[in-house]
């Protein structure tokens, strides 16, 4: 949770769902800066990374205590932003595994890819879904791949806003303006809304398999991969109203291999993660991917017409 006490806002942060943009906004409210690019500079000038909020993380309980201490103040408004589980997982793999070889999220690399930085998205899905099956404690699962409903359960408390990023950022911006009574300029220096995490090099690679948005994901992502993700994240599909997988003729038979180079490690947040290159093993930085390990079991494709079942 991130709190803006003066404005009585409580944001449940979900990585890979506009979280960098909204955490920057929350920082801006707390330091009384209402322009996105100025908040970025404020954070950088104080030694922070441009995509991390300089706002203290709290809990739902602490937000309740804040109101209890000042019962005459308005109740906190709770909100969160969610994302389609499939595109969120693909974005995590591309940014944290493929682009950076796991350098900034080593627990993801080891838990989901057995330490192999050449891990494909299909292998990543197998590793993550196994991790979710075998680990009952959500606190021990990396938050980038945890079930969103486990982190910000909309049924456990009365949220004032649960926004799907696919429905457009305007709805989020309008609600925050109404609740905070603050005119906040979300445009970055590049004129985009919030953060654009990729430079031209990364965008070109990303677009070779355009599944980072819901429509592209449903159109091109292999059906068997979609089914595995649905099984693991069924709660998110149900709680947030996302469609179940359907077979389409346009779907690929398998996820294509994507090019990688050392330049890609510069792809996020103006290359701040590139600091890891100095300490990364040479074999991780090789342009040529490692050969796939022999004997790896690949689950069968879900037959058409068979009812989809959740994890036991």
PDB file of N, CA and C in Angstrom, residues 130-218:
ATOM      1  N   UNK A 130       4.221 -23.535 -12.070  1.00  0.00           N
ATOM      2  CA  UNK A 130       4.648 -24.537 -11.093  1.00  0.00           C
ATOM      3  C   UNK A 130       4.916 -23.884  -9.745  1.00  0.00           C
ATOM      4  N   UNK A 131       5.556 -22.733  -9.764  1.00  0.00           N
ATOM      5  CA  UNK A 131       5.858 -21.975  -8.546  1.00  0.00           C
ATOM      6  C   UNK A 131       4.561 -21.628  -7.807  1.00  0.00           C
ATOM      7  N   UNK A 132       3.570 -21.168  -8.538  1.00  0.00           N
ATOM      8  CA  UNK A 132       2.293 -20.807  -7.917  1.00  0.00           C
ATOM      9  C   UNK A 132       1.575 -22.023  -7.358  1.00  0.00           C
ATOM     10  N   UNK A 133       1.698 -23.158  -8.023  1.00  0.00           N
ATOM     11  CA  UNK A 133       1.070 -24.387  -7.539  1.00  0.00           C
ATOM     12  C   UNK A 133       1.701 -24.877  -6.245  1.00  0.00           C
ATOM     13  N   UNK A 134       3.026 -24.778  -6.177  1.00  0.00           N
ATOM     14  CA  UNK A 134       3.755 -25.404  -5.082  1.00  0.00           C
ATOM     15  C   UNK A 134       3.988 -24.486  -3.886  1.00  0.00           C
ATOM     16  N   UNK A 135       3.800 -23.167  -4.062  1.00  0.00           N
ATOM     17  CA  UNK A 135       4.062 -22.229  -2.975  1.00  0.00           C
ATOM     18  C   UNK A 135       2.751 -21.598  -2.500  1.00  0.00           C
ATOM     19  N   UNK A 136       2.234 -22.030  -1.346  1.00  0.00           N
ATOM     20  CA  UNK A 136       0.962 -21.494  -0.856  1.00  0.00           C
ATOM     21  C   UNK A 136       1.062 -20.096  -0.252  1.00  0.00           C
ATOM     22  N   UNK A 137       2.279 -19.674   0.112  1.00  0.00           N
ATOM     23  CA  UNK A 137       2.470 -18.384   0.767  1.00  0.00           C
ATOM     24  C   UNK A 137       2.750 -17.312  -0.289  1.00  0.00           C
ATOM     25  N   UNK A 138       1.790 -16.418  -0.501  1.00  0.00           N
ATOM     26  CA  UNK A 138       1.942 -15.397  -1.539  1.00  0.00           C
ATOM     27  C   UNK A 138       3.134 -14.486  -1.265  1.00  0.00           C
ATOM     28  N   UNK A 139       3.521 -14.328  -0.006  1.00  0.00           N
ATOM     29  CA  UNK A 139       4.652 -13.473   0.341  1.00  0.00           C
ATOM     30  C   UNK A 139       5.984 -14.040  -0.148  1.00  0.00           C
ATOM     31  N   UNK A 140       5.993 -15.320  -0.533  1.00  0.00           N
ATOM     32  CA  UNK A 140       7.216 -15.952  -1.009  1.00  0.00           C
ATOM     33  C   UNK A 140       7.265 -16.035  -2.533  1.00  0.00           C
ATOM     34  N   UNK A 141       6.252 -15.465  -3.181  1.00  0.00           N
ATOM     35  CA  UNK A 141       6.217 -15.417  -4.642  1.00  0.00           C
ATOM     36  C   UNK A 141       6.531 -13.992  -5.075  1.00  0.00           C
ATOM     37  N   UNK A 142       7.411 -13.859  -6.053  1.00  0.00           N
ATOM     38  CA  UNK A 142       7.758 -12.523  -6.544  1.00  0.00           C
ATOM     39  C   UNK A 142       6.495 -11.781  -6.950  1.00  0.00           C
ATOM     40  N   UNK A 143       6.359 -10.531  -6.517  1.00  0.00           N
ATOM     41  CA  UNK A 143       5.128  -9.775  -6.723  1.00  0.00           C
ATOM     42  C   UNK A 143       4.838  -9.496  -8.195  1.00  0.00           C
ATOM     43  N   UNK A 144       5.844  -9.597  -9.060  1.00  0.00           N
ATOM     44  CA  UNK A 144       5.613  -9.385 -10.494  1.00  0.00           C
ATOM     45  C   UNK A 144       4.801 -10.517 -11.117  1.00  0.00           C
ATOM     46  N   UNK A 145       4.804 -11.687 -10.487  1.00  0.00           N
ATOM     47  CA  UNK A 145       4.076 -12.827 -11.054  1.00  0.00           C
ATOM     48  C   UNK A 145       3.014 -13.365 -10.099  1.00  0.00           C
ATOM     49  N   UNK A 146       2.897 -12.786  -8.921  1.00  0.00           N
ATOM     50  CA  UNK A 146       1.875 -13.235  -7.972  1.00  0.00           C
ATOM     51  C   UNK A 146       0.485 -12.948  -8.522  1.00  0.00           C
ATOM     52  N   UNK A 147      -0.475 -13.741  -8.078  1.00  0.00           N
ATOM     53  CA  UNK A 147      -1.872 -13.506  -8.456  1.00  0.00           C
ATOM     54  C   UNK A 147      -2.287 -12.145  -7.917  1.00  0.00           C
ATOM     55  N   UNK A 148      -2.830 -11.302  -8.778  1.00  0.00           N
ATOM     56  CA  UNK A 148      -3.159  -9.934  -8.372  1.00  0.00           C
ATOM     57  C   UNK A 148      -4.205  -9.914  -7.257  1.00  0.00           C
ATOM     58  N   UNK A 149      -5.156 -10.841  -7.321  1.00  0.00           N
ATOM     59  CA  UNK A 149      -6.194 -10.904  -6.288  1.00  0.00           C
ATOM     60  C   UNK A 149      -5.623 -11.308  -4.933  1.00  0.00           C
ATOM     61  N   UNK A 150      -4.496 -12.013  -4.940  1.00  0.00           N
ATOM     62  CA  UNK A 150      -3.846 -12.366  -3.680  1.00  0.00           C
ATOM     63  C   UNK A 150      -3.167 -11.153  -3.059  1.00  0.00           C
ATOM     64  N   UNK A 151      -2.690 -10.240  -3.888  1.00  0.00           N
ATOM     65  CA  UNK A 151      -1.999  -9.059  -3.387  1.00  0.00           C
ATOM     66  C   UNK A 151      -2.976  -7.950  -3.002  1.00  0.00           C
ATOM     67  N   UNK A 152      -3.995  -7.748  -3.838  1.00  0.00           N
ATOM     68  CA  UNK A 152      -4.990  -6.695  -3.603  1.00  0.00           C
ATOM     69  C   UNK A 152      -6.370  -7.312  -3.778  1.00  0.00           C
ATOM     70  N   UNK A 153      -6.835  -7.990  -2.758  1.00  0.00           N
ATOM     71  CA  UNK A 153      -8.072  -8.761  -2.852  1.00  0.00           C
ATOM     72  C   UNK A 153      -9.288  -7.836  -2.842  1.00  0.00           C
ATOM     73  N   UNK A 154      -9.989  -7.696  -3.975  1.00  0.00           N
ATOM     74  CA  UNK A 154     -11.142  -6.796  -4.011  1.00  0.00           C
ATOM     75  C   UNK A 154     -12.342  -7.308  -3.220  1.00  0.00           C
ATOM     76  N   UNK A 155     -12.294  -8.589  -2.823  1.00  0.00           N
ATOM     77  CA  UNK A 155     -13.412  -9.145  -2.054  1.00  0.00           C
ATOM     78  C   UNK A 155     -13.193  -9.017  -0.547  1.00  0.00           C
ATOM     79  N   UNK A 156     -11.971  -8.720  -0.151  1.00  0.00           N
ATOM     80  CA  UNK A 156     -11.651  -8.645   1.274  1.00  0.00           C
ATOM     81  C   UNK A 156     -11.892  -7.262   1.854  1.00  0.00           C
ATOM     82  N   UNK A 157     -12.020  -6.253   0.995  1.00  0.00           N
ATOM     83  CA  UNK A 157     -12.247  -4.888   1.464  1.00  0.00           C
ATOM     84  C   UNK A 157     -13.002  -4.128   0.384  1.00  0.00           C
ATOM     85  N   UNK A 158     -13.581  -3.037   0.765  1.00  0.00           N
ATOM     86  CA  UNK A 158     -14.412  -2.258  -0.147  1.00  0.00           C
ATOM     87  C   UNK A 158     -13.551  -1.239  -0.885  1.00  0.00           C
ATOM     88  N   UNK A 159     -13.098  -1.589  -2.090  1.00  0.00           N
ATOM     89  CA  UNK A 159     -12.312  -0.673  -2.898  1.00  0.00           C
ATOM     90  C   UNK A 159     -13.229   0.380  -3.518  1.00  0.00           C
ATOM     91  N   UNK A 160     -12.730   1.595  -3.575  1.00  0.00           N
ATOM     92  CA  UNK A 160     -13.461   2.658  -4.264  1.00  0.00           C
ATOM     93  C   UNK A 160     -13.218   2.627  -5.760  1.00  0.00           C
ATOM     94  N   UNK A 161     -12.113   2.020  -6.159  1.00  0.00           N
ATOM     95  CA  UNK A 161     -11.811   1.909  -7.575  1.00  0.00           C
ATOM     96  C   UNK A 161     -10.890   0.734  -7.853  1.00  0.00           C
ATOM     97  N   UNK A 162     -11.326  -0.170  -8.743  1.00  0.00           N
ATOM     98  CA  UNK A 162     -10.472  -1.236  -9.266  1.00  0.00           C
ATOM     99  C   UNK A 162     -10.448  -1.024 -10.776  1.00  0.00           C
ATOM    100  N   UNK A 163      -9.353  -0.448 -11.266  1.00  0.00           N
ATOM    101  CA  UNK A 163      -9.277  -0.022 -12.654  1.00  0.00           C
ATOM    102  C   UNK A 163      -8.491  -1.028 -13.486  1.00  0.00           C
ATOM    103  N   UNK A 164      -9.037  -1.404 -14.622  1.00  0.00           N
ATOM    104  CA  UNK A 164      -8.315  -2.244 -15.573  1.00  0.00           C
ATOM    105  C   UNK A 164      -7.552  -1.319 -16.527  1.00  0.00           C
ATOM    106  N   UNK A 165      -6.257  -1.555 -16.642  1.00  0.00           N
ATOM    107  CA  UNK A 165      -5.440  -0.671 -17.458  1.00  0.00           C
ATOM    108  C   UNK A 165      -5.895  -0.698 -18.915  1.00  0.00           C
ATOM    109  N   UNK A 166      -6.492  -1.820 -19.342  1.00  0.00           N
ATOM    110  CA  UNK A 166      -6.956  -1.942 -20.726  1.00  0.00           C
ATOM    111  C   UNK A 166      -8.117  -1.003 -21.033  1.00  0.00           C
ATOM    112  N   UNK A 167      -8.809  -0.540 -20.008  1.00  0.00           N
ATOM    113  CA  UNK A 167      -9.955   0.347 -20.222  1.00  0.00           C
ATOM    114  C   UNK A 167      -9.535   1.801 -20.400  1.00  0.00           C
ATOM    115  N   UNK A 168      -8.235   2.058 -20.397  1.00  0.00           N
ATOM    116  CA  UNK A 168      -7.733   3.400 -20.651  1.00  0.00           C
ATOM    117  C   UNK A 168      -7.338   4.130 -19.383  1.00  0.00           C
ATOM    118  N   UNK A 169      -6.284   4.942 -19.485  1.00  0.00           N
ATOM    119  CA  UNK A 169      -5.795   5.659 -18.309  1.00  0.00           C
ATOM    120  C   UNK A 169      -6.680   6.852 -17.956  1.00  0.00           C
ATOM    121  N   UNK A 170      -7.492   7.310 -18.908  1.00  0.00           N
ATOM    122  CA  UNK A 170      -8.348   8.474 -18.639  1.00  0.00           C
ATOM    123  C   UNK A 170      -9.264   8.248 -17.443  1.00  0.00           C
ATOM    124  N   UNK A 171      -9.804   7.044 -17.331  1.00  0.00           N
ATOM    125  CA  UNK A 171     -10.713   6.754 -16.219  1.00  0.00           C
ATOM    126  C   UNK A 171      -9.992   6.842 -14.881  1.00  0.00           C
ATOM    127  N   UNK A 172      -8.737   6.424 -14.852  1.00  0.00           N
ATOM    128  CA  UNK A 172      -7.939   6.493 -13.624  1.00  0.00           C
ATOM    129  C   UNK A 172      -7.645   7.955 -13.292  1.00  0.00           C
ATOM    130  N   UNK A 173      -7.211   8.689 -14.304  1.00  0.00           N
ATOM    131  CA  UNK A 173      -6.871  10.097 -14.113  1.00  0.00           C
ATOM    132  C   UNK A 173      -8.083  10.896 -13.631  1.00  0.00           C
ATOM    133  N   UNK A 174      -9.252  10.631 -14.218  1.00  0.00           N
ATOM    134  CA  UNK A 174     -10.464  11.365 -13.832  1.00  0.00           C
ATOM    135  C   UNK A 174     -10.850  11.077 -12.382  1.00  0.00           C
ATOM    136  N   UNK A 175     -10.764   9.806 -11.980  1.00  0.00           N
ATOM    137  CA  UNK A 175     -11.125   9.432 -10.604  1.00  0.00           C
ATOM    138  C   UNK A 175     -10.163  10.060  -9.599  1.00  0.00           C
ATOM    139  N   UNK A 176      -8.863  10.027  -9.894  1.00  0.00           N
ATOM    140  CA  UNK A 176      -7.873  10.591  -8.970  1.00  0.00           C
ATOM    141  C   UNK A 176      -8.042  12.106  -8.843  1.00  0.00           C
ATOM    142  N   UNK A 177      -8.359  12.756  -9.947  1.00  0.00           N
ATOM    143  CA  UNK A 177      -8.607  14.197  -9.905  1.00  0.00           C
ATOM    144  C   UNK A 177      -9.812  14.508  -9.020  1.00  0.00           C
ATOM    145  N   UNK A 178     -10.862  13.724  -9.143  1.00  0.00           N
ATOM    146  CA  UNK A 178     -12.070  13.929  -8.345  1.00  0.00           C
ATOM    147  C   UNK A 178     -11.809  13.682  -6.866  1.00  0.00           C
ATOM    148  N   UNK A 179     -11.071  12.614  -6.556  1.00  0.00           N
ATOM    149  CA  UNK A 179     -10.833  12.255  -5.163  1.00  0.00           C
ATOM    150  C   UNK A 179      -9.844  13.190  -4.478  1.00  0.00           C
ATOM    151  N   UNK A 180      -8.813  13.615  -5.188  1.00  0.00           N
ATOM    152  CA  UNK A 180      -7.749  14.424  -4.577  1.00  0.00           C
ATOM    153  C   UNK A 180      -7.973  15.912  -4.734  1.00  0.00           C
ATOM    154  N   UNK A 181      -8.821  16.292  -5.690  1.00  0.00           N
ATOM    155  CA  UNK A 181      -9.043  17.699  -6.027  1.00  0.00           C
ATOM    156  C   UNK A 181      -7.740  18.353  -6.472  1.00  0.00           C
ATOM    157  N   UNK A 182      -6.906  17.567  -7.179  1.00  0.00           N
ATOM    158  CA  UNK A 182      -5.615  18.052  -7.662  1.00  0.00           C
ATOM    159  C   UNK A 182      -5.546  17.854  -9.174  1.00  0.00           C
ATOM    160  N   UNK A 183      -5.161  18.899  -9.878  1.00  0.00           N
ATOM    161  CA  UNK A 183      -4.904  18.812 -11.323  1.00  0.00           C
ATOM    162  C   UNK A 183      -3.469  18.323 -11.501  1.00  0.00           C
ATOM    163  N   UNK A 184      -3.319  17.048 -11.805  1.00  0.00           N
ATOM    164  CA  UNK A 184      -1.981  16.464 -11.946  1.00  0.00           C
ATOM    165  C   UNK A 184      -1.709  16.207 -13.421  1.00  0.00           C
ATOM    166  N   UNK A 185      -0.561  16.688 -13.896  1.00  0.00           N
ATOM    167  CA  UNK A 185      -0.163  16.500 -15.285  1.00  0.00           C
ATOM    168  C   UNK A 185       0.634  15.203 -15.394  1.00  0.00           C
ATOM    169  N   UNK A 186       0.018  14.172 -15.981  1.00  0.00           N
ATOM    170  CA  UNK A 186       0.647  12.859 -16.075  1.00  0.00           C
ATOM    171  C   UNK A 186       1.598  12.725 -17.255  1.00  0.00           C
ATOM    172  N   UNK A 187       1.736  13.732 -18.077  1.00  0.00           N
ATOM    173  CA  UNK A 187       2.581  13.610 -19.252  1.00  0.00           C
ATOM    174  C   UNK A 187       4.057  13.685 -18.885  1.00  0.00           C
ATOM    175  N   UNK A 188       4.821  12.754 -19.439  1.00  0.00           N
ATOM    176  CA  UNK A 188       6.260  12.755 -19.227  1.00  0.00           C
ATOM    177  C   UNK A 188       6.905  13.771 -20.163  1.00  0.00           C
ATOM    178  N   UNK A 189       8.221  13.883 -20.088  1.00  0.00           N
ATOM    179  CA  UNK A 189       8.935  14.819 -20.961  1.00  0.00           C
ATOM    180  C   UNK A 189       8.770  14.446 -22.431  1.00  0.00           C
ATOM    181  N   UNK A 190       8.503  13.162 -22.708  1.00  0.00           N
ATOM    182  CA  UNK A 190       8.327  12.705 -24.082  1.00  0.00           C
ATOM    183  C   UNK A 190       6.893  12.905 -24.568  1.00  0.00           C
ATOM    184  N   UNK A 191       6.049  13.463 -23.716  1.00  0.00           N
ATOM    185  CA  UNK A 191       4.675  13.714 -24.114  1.00  0.00           C
ATOM    186  C   UNK A 191       3.746  12.532 -23.952  1.00  0.00           C
ATOM    187  N   UNK A 192       4.260  11.418 -23.407  1.00  0.00           N
ATOM    188  CA  UNK A 192       3.443  10.234 -23.186  1.00  0.00           C
ATOM    189  C   UNK A 192       2.840  10.281 -21.793  1.00  0.00           C
ATOM    190  N   UNK A 193       1.812   9.480 -21.575  1.00  0.00           N
ATOM    191  CA  UNK A 193       1.223   9.372 -20.249  1.00  0.00           C
ATOM    192  C   UNK A 193       2.102   8.463 -19.396  1.00  0.00           C
ATOM    193  N   UNK A 194       2.660   9.015 -18.348  1.00  0.00           N
ATOM    194  CA  UNK A 194       3.476   8.217 -17.438  1.00  0.00           C
ATOM    195  C   UNK A 194       4.751   7.720 -18.089  1.00  0.00           C
ATOM    196  N   UNK A 195       5.170   6.511 -17.697  1.00  0.00           N
ATOM    197  CA  UNK A 195       6.440   5.970 -18.151  1.00  0.00           C
ATOM    198  C   UNK A 195       6.291   5.149 -19.421  1.00  0.00           C
ATOM    199  N   UNK A 196       7.224   5.339 -20.325  1.00  0.00           N
ATOM    200  CA  UNK A 196       7.410   4.427 -21.441  1.00  0.00           C
ATOM    201  C   UNK A 196       8.694   3.673 -21.142  1.00  0.00           C
ATOM    202  N   UNK A 197       8.565   2.382 -20.846  1.00  0.00           N
ATOM    203  CA  UNK A 197       9.702   1.646 -20.299  1.00  0.00           C
ATOM    204  C   UNK A 197      10.734   1.208 -21.335  1.00  0.00           C
ATOM    205  N   UNK A 198      10.451   1.436 -22.612  1.00  0.00           N
ATOM    206  CA  UNK A 198      11.359   0.890 -23.612  1.00  0.00           C
ATOM    207  C   UNK A 198      11.869   1.959 -24.575  1.00  0.00           C
ATOM    208  N   UNK A 199      13.148   1.854 -24.887  1.00  0.00           N
ATOM    209  CA  UNK A 199      13.690   2.711 -25.924  1.00  0.00           C
ATOM    210  C   UNK A 199      13.368   2.113 -27.297  1.00  0.00           C
ATOM    211  N   UNK A 200      13.833   2.749 -28.376  1.00  0.00           N
ATOM    212  CA  UNK A 200      13.489   2.296 -29.725  1.00  0.00           C
ATOM    213  C   UNK A 200      13.971   0.870 -29.981  1.00  0.00           C
ATOM    214  N   UNK A 201      15.143   0.529 -29.452  1.00  0.00           N
ATOM    215  CA  UNK A 201      15.692  -0.809 -29.650  1.00  0.00           C
ATOM    216  C   UNK A 201      14.771  -1.860 -29.044  1.00  0.00           C
ATOM    217  N   UNK A 202      14.348  -1.636 -27.817  1.00  0.00           N
ATOM    218  CA  UNK A 202      13.497  -2.600 -27.141  1.00  0.00           C
ATOM    219  C   UNK A 202      12.114  -2.663 -27.778  1.00  0.00           C
ATOM    220  N   UNK A 203      11.572  -1.508 -28.166  1.00  0.00           N
ATOM    221  CA  UNK A 203      10.241  -1.490 -28.786  1.00  0.00           C
ATOM    222  C   UNK A 203      10.231  -2.300 -30.071  1.00  0.00           C
ATOM    223  N   UNK A 204      11.316  -2.201 -30.849  1.00  0.00           N
ATOM    224  CA  UNK A 204      11.394  -2.945 -32.106  1.00  0.00           C
ATOM    225  C   UNK A 204      11.348  -4.447 -31.839  1.00  0.00           C
ATOM    226  N   UNK A 205      12.082  -4.904 -30.831  1.00  0.00           N
ATOM    227  CA  UNK A 205      12.084  -6.316 -30.476  1.00  0.00           C
ATOM    228  C   UNK A 205      10.720  -6.722 -29.913  1.00  0.00           C
ATOM    229  N   UNK A 206      10.189  -5.876 -29.050  1.00  0.00           N
ATOM    230  CA  UNK A 206       8.895  -6.149 -28.412  1.00  0.00           C
ATOM    231  C   UNK A 206       7.811  -6.334 -29.464  1.00  0.00           C
ATOM    232  N   UNK A 207       7.849  -5.538 -30.524  1.00  0.00           N
ATOM    233  CA  UNK A 207       6.795  -5.565 -31.536  1.00  0.00           C
ATOM    234  C   UNK A 207       6.900  -6.752 -32.484  1.00  0.00           C
ATOM    235  N   UNK A 208       7.971  -7.522 -32.399  1.00  0.00           N
ATOM    236  CA  UNK A 208       8.082  -8.697 -33.254  1.00  0.00           C
ATOM    237  C   UNK A 208       7.073  -9.782 -32.848  1.00  0.00           C
ATOM    238  N   UNK A 209       6.618  -9.708 -31.625  1.00  0.00           N
ATOM    239  CA  UNK A 209       5.567 -10.609 -31.148  1.00  0.00           C
ATOM    240  C   UNK A 209       4.625  -9.748 -30.306  1.00  0.00           C
ATOM    241  N   UNK A 210       3.703  -9.042 -30.952  1.00  0.00           N
ATOM    242  CA  UNK A 210       2.922  -7.985 -30.280  1.00  0.00           C
ATOM    243  C   UNK A 210       1.809  -8.519 -29.394  1.00  0.00           C
ATOM    244  N   UNK A 211       2.192  -9.026 -28.245  1.00  0.00           N
ATOM    245  CA  UNK A 211       1.206  -9.614 -27.341  1.00  0.00           C
ATOM    246  C   UNK A 211       1.181  -8.899 -25.992  1.00  0.00           C
ATOM    247  N   UNK A 212       1.721  -7.681 -25.947  1.00  0.00           N
ATOM    248  CA  UNK A 212       1.756  -6.962 -24.680  1.00  0.00           C
ATOM    249  C   UNK A 212       0.434  -6.276 -24.368  1.00  0.00           C
ATOM    250  N   UNK A 213      -0.483  -6.230 -25.358  1.00  0.00           N
ATOM    251  CA  UNK A 213      -1.827  -5.732 -25.089  1.00  0.00           C
ATOM    252  C   UNK A 213      -2.805  -6.896 -25.207  1.00  0.00           C
ATOM    253  N   UNK A 214      -3.974  -6.749 -24.617  1.00  0.00           N
ATOM    254  CA  UNK A 214      -4.929  -7.850 -24.518  1.00  0.00           C
ATOM    255  C   UNK A 214      -5.351  -8.379 -25.886  1.00  0.00           C
ATOM    256  N   UNK A 215      -5.628  -7.495 -26.824  1.00  0.00           N
ATOM    257  CA  UNK A 215      -6.093  -7.930 -28.138  1.00  0.00           C
ATOM    258  C   UNK A 215      -5.021  -8.727 -28.872  1.00  0.00           C
ATOM    259  N   UNK A 216      -3.779  -8.240 -28.830  1.00  0.00           N
ATOM    260  CA  UNK A 216      -2.690  -8.961 -29.477  1.00  0.00           C
ATOM    261  C   UNK A 216      -2.417 -10.298 -28.804  1.00  0.00           C
ATOM    262  N   UNK A 217      -2.499 -10.311 -27.487  1.00  0.00           N
ATOM    263  CA  UNK A 217      -2.291 -11.539 -26.731  1.00  0.00           C
ATOM    264  C   UNK A 217      -3.310 -12.601 -27.128  1.00  0.00           C
ATOM    265  N   UNK A 218      -4.578 -12.237 -27.148  1.00  0.00           N
ATOM    266  CA  UNK A 218      -5.633 -13.196 -27.480  1.00  0.00           C
ATOM    267  C   UNK A 218      -5.548 -13.643 -28.933  1.00  0.00           C
TER     268      UNK A 218
END
